Amino acid sequence: MAKTVFKIDINGAPEKQSVKTHNRWHPDIPMVETFKPGSEFRVECYDWTGGQIKNDDSANDVRDVDLTKVHYLSGPFGVEGAEPGDLMVVDILDIGPIEGSEWGFNGLFDKNNGGGFLTEHYPHAVKTCWDFHGVYTTSRHIPKVRFPGLVHPGLIGCLPDHKLLAEANRREAALVATNPNRVPPLAALPYADTALMGQMTGGGRDKAAKEGWRTVPPREHGGNCDIKNLSRGSRCYFPVYVKGGGLSMGDIHFSQGDGEITFCGAIEMAGWIDIGVGLIKGGMAKYGIINPIFKPSPIDPHFDDYLIFEGISVDEHTGEQYYLDAHVAYRRACLNAIEYLKKFGYSGEQAYSILGTAPVEGRIAGIVDIPNVCATVAIPTKIFEFDINPSSTGPTKQVSGADVARAG
Ligand code: ZN
């Protein structure tokens, strides 16, 4: 077994730990440890909220979550010889839950605290809790659904350099300035008050906390990409921007549907990741790489039957025609899938949570046929304990007696 180089205590506050997490990206955060290429090591990670969400039947914690504290990241780790312009080769060798914490959560954020993909339709906080049974998961809040996890880190990447840091801060501030009072906001700008900066200290730490990136979006370095297929067995190639690289990770998901549409998010869990590292010197220029690339796992769960819902870029409320808008089209596909699942007795929130947690496949089918994008969401039919296919007899109510946890 790989040596654990970053240990957490899920019973204590992350802020109080001796090995410091970080929840901002900044070039000057010191490496926790530096490894030779070819090394393998184990990294423990908090769930993305650092333990703010509990395994219970109230969604008050989801409603009240402090989103300025996320994500709690483990790292950064250096690779000997890594220099700007290289590619860090990262093998995700294995992933699992922290012993004694074999559960995860999914939530819909309140519109006034985070929101989500369908926040206009589902503006209130709800939560579902998921138990792990080896590779499988079930939820007491969503009956008759069971599937194997496609476990992955939602968030992984290397530290940015000062130039990229400043550029992204500039462009995100410019976006927010177009509508500064929007709820939810257009972007999450730097915020020093709740910044955790790893092992940084002193005046340098305070300056970095004011300009460090929030961890919400993916950027050129990777970060919060929420790619479900970046799973155990994957090999990733990350652009290196600073000496040593500075690989950090967190936000482990037991499973997630494409798009992570509920925002909070997938099935979120605390866990460990076994990592192997290598280097391709000068790899960014050699391969023309700006954003990370990766190879999927050879051991993904296998589904051979799907029911696929289409959506087009027409607004569901106003009937307004959008021009090749993939966001609107994917939203319509998801809403169509939710309406369908409701016919079997699921609440809208349960159906929405299924799309956020189960390994559904999101696709852009066509993005050139003016004026409509066709987006699809494919649901593996075998995750249900009953037949969801259309038939001449029509749907029968399959689900009753349990619903999502709501806020009081
Ligand atoms: Zn997540």
PDB file of C-alpha atoms in Angstrom, residues 26-27 33 35 37 42 45 85 114 129 135 172-173 181 190 199 206 216 285 306 308 332 352 354 372:
ATOM      1  CA  HIS A  26      -2.069  30.514  -5.391  1.00  0.00           C
ATOM      2  CA  PRO A  27       1.453  30.067  -6.846  1.00  0.00           C
ATOM      3  CA  GLU A  33       6.254  17.224   0.120  1.00  0.00           C
ATOM      4  CA  PHE A  35       8.531  13.306  -4.826  1.00  0.00           C
ATOM      5  CA  PRO A  37       9.105  10.893 -10.759  1.00  0.00           C
ATOM      6  CA  ARG A  42      -1.745   8.078  -0.664  1.00  0.00           C
ATOM      7  CA  CYS A  45      -9.168  14.317   1.486  1.00  0.00           C
ATOM      8  CA  GLY A  85       6.067  24.141 -19.534  1.00  0.00           C
ATOM      9  CA  GLY A 114     -25.356  28.619  -4.329  1.00  0.00           C
ATOM     10  CA  CYS A 129     -27.708  10.629   1.834  1.00  0.00           C
ATOM     11  CA  VAL A 135     -18.724  -0.696  -5.110  1.00  0.00           C
ATOM     12  CA  GLU A 172     -13.772  36.923 -13.761  1.00  0.00           C
ATOM     13  CA  ALA A 173     -14.041  40.369 -12.134  1.00  0.00           C
ATOM     14  CA  ASN A 181     -25.928  41.987  -7.733  1.00  0.00           C
ATOM     15  CA  PRO A 190     -11.271  36.204  -4.238  1.00  0.00           C
ATOM     16  CA  GLN A 199       1.432  26.247   5.194  1.00  0.00           C
ATOM     17  CA  ASP A 206      -2.346  37.630   3.912  1.00  0.00           C
ATOM     18  CA  VAL A 216     -15.293  26.791  -7.775  1.00  0.00           C
ATOM     19  CA  ALA A 285       4.767  22.919 -26.199  1.00  0.00           C
ATOM     20  CA  TYR A 306     -30.032   3.603 -21.691  1.00  0.00           C
ATOM     21  CA  ILE A 308     -32.080   8.947 -23.738  1.00  0.00           C
ATOM     22  CA  ARG A 332     -34.392  21.075 -21.338  1.00  0.00           C
ATOM     23  CA  TYR A 352     -33.201  15.792 -10.086  1.00  0.00           C
ATOM     24  CA  ILE A 354     -30.842  10.907  -9.550  1.00  0.00           C
ATOM     25  CA  ASN A 372     -31.062  24.680 -31.935  1.00  0.00           C
TER      26      ASN A 372
END
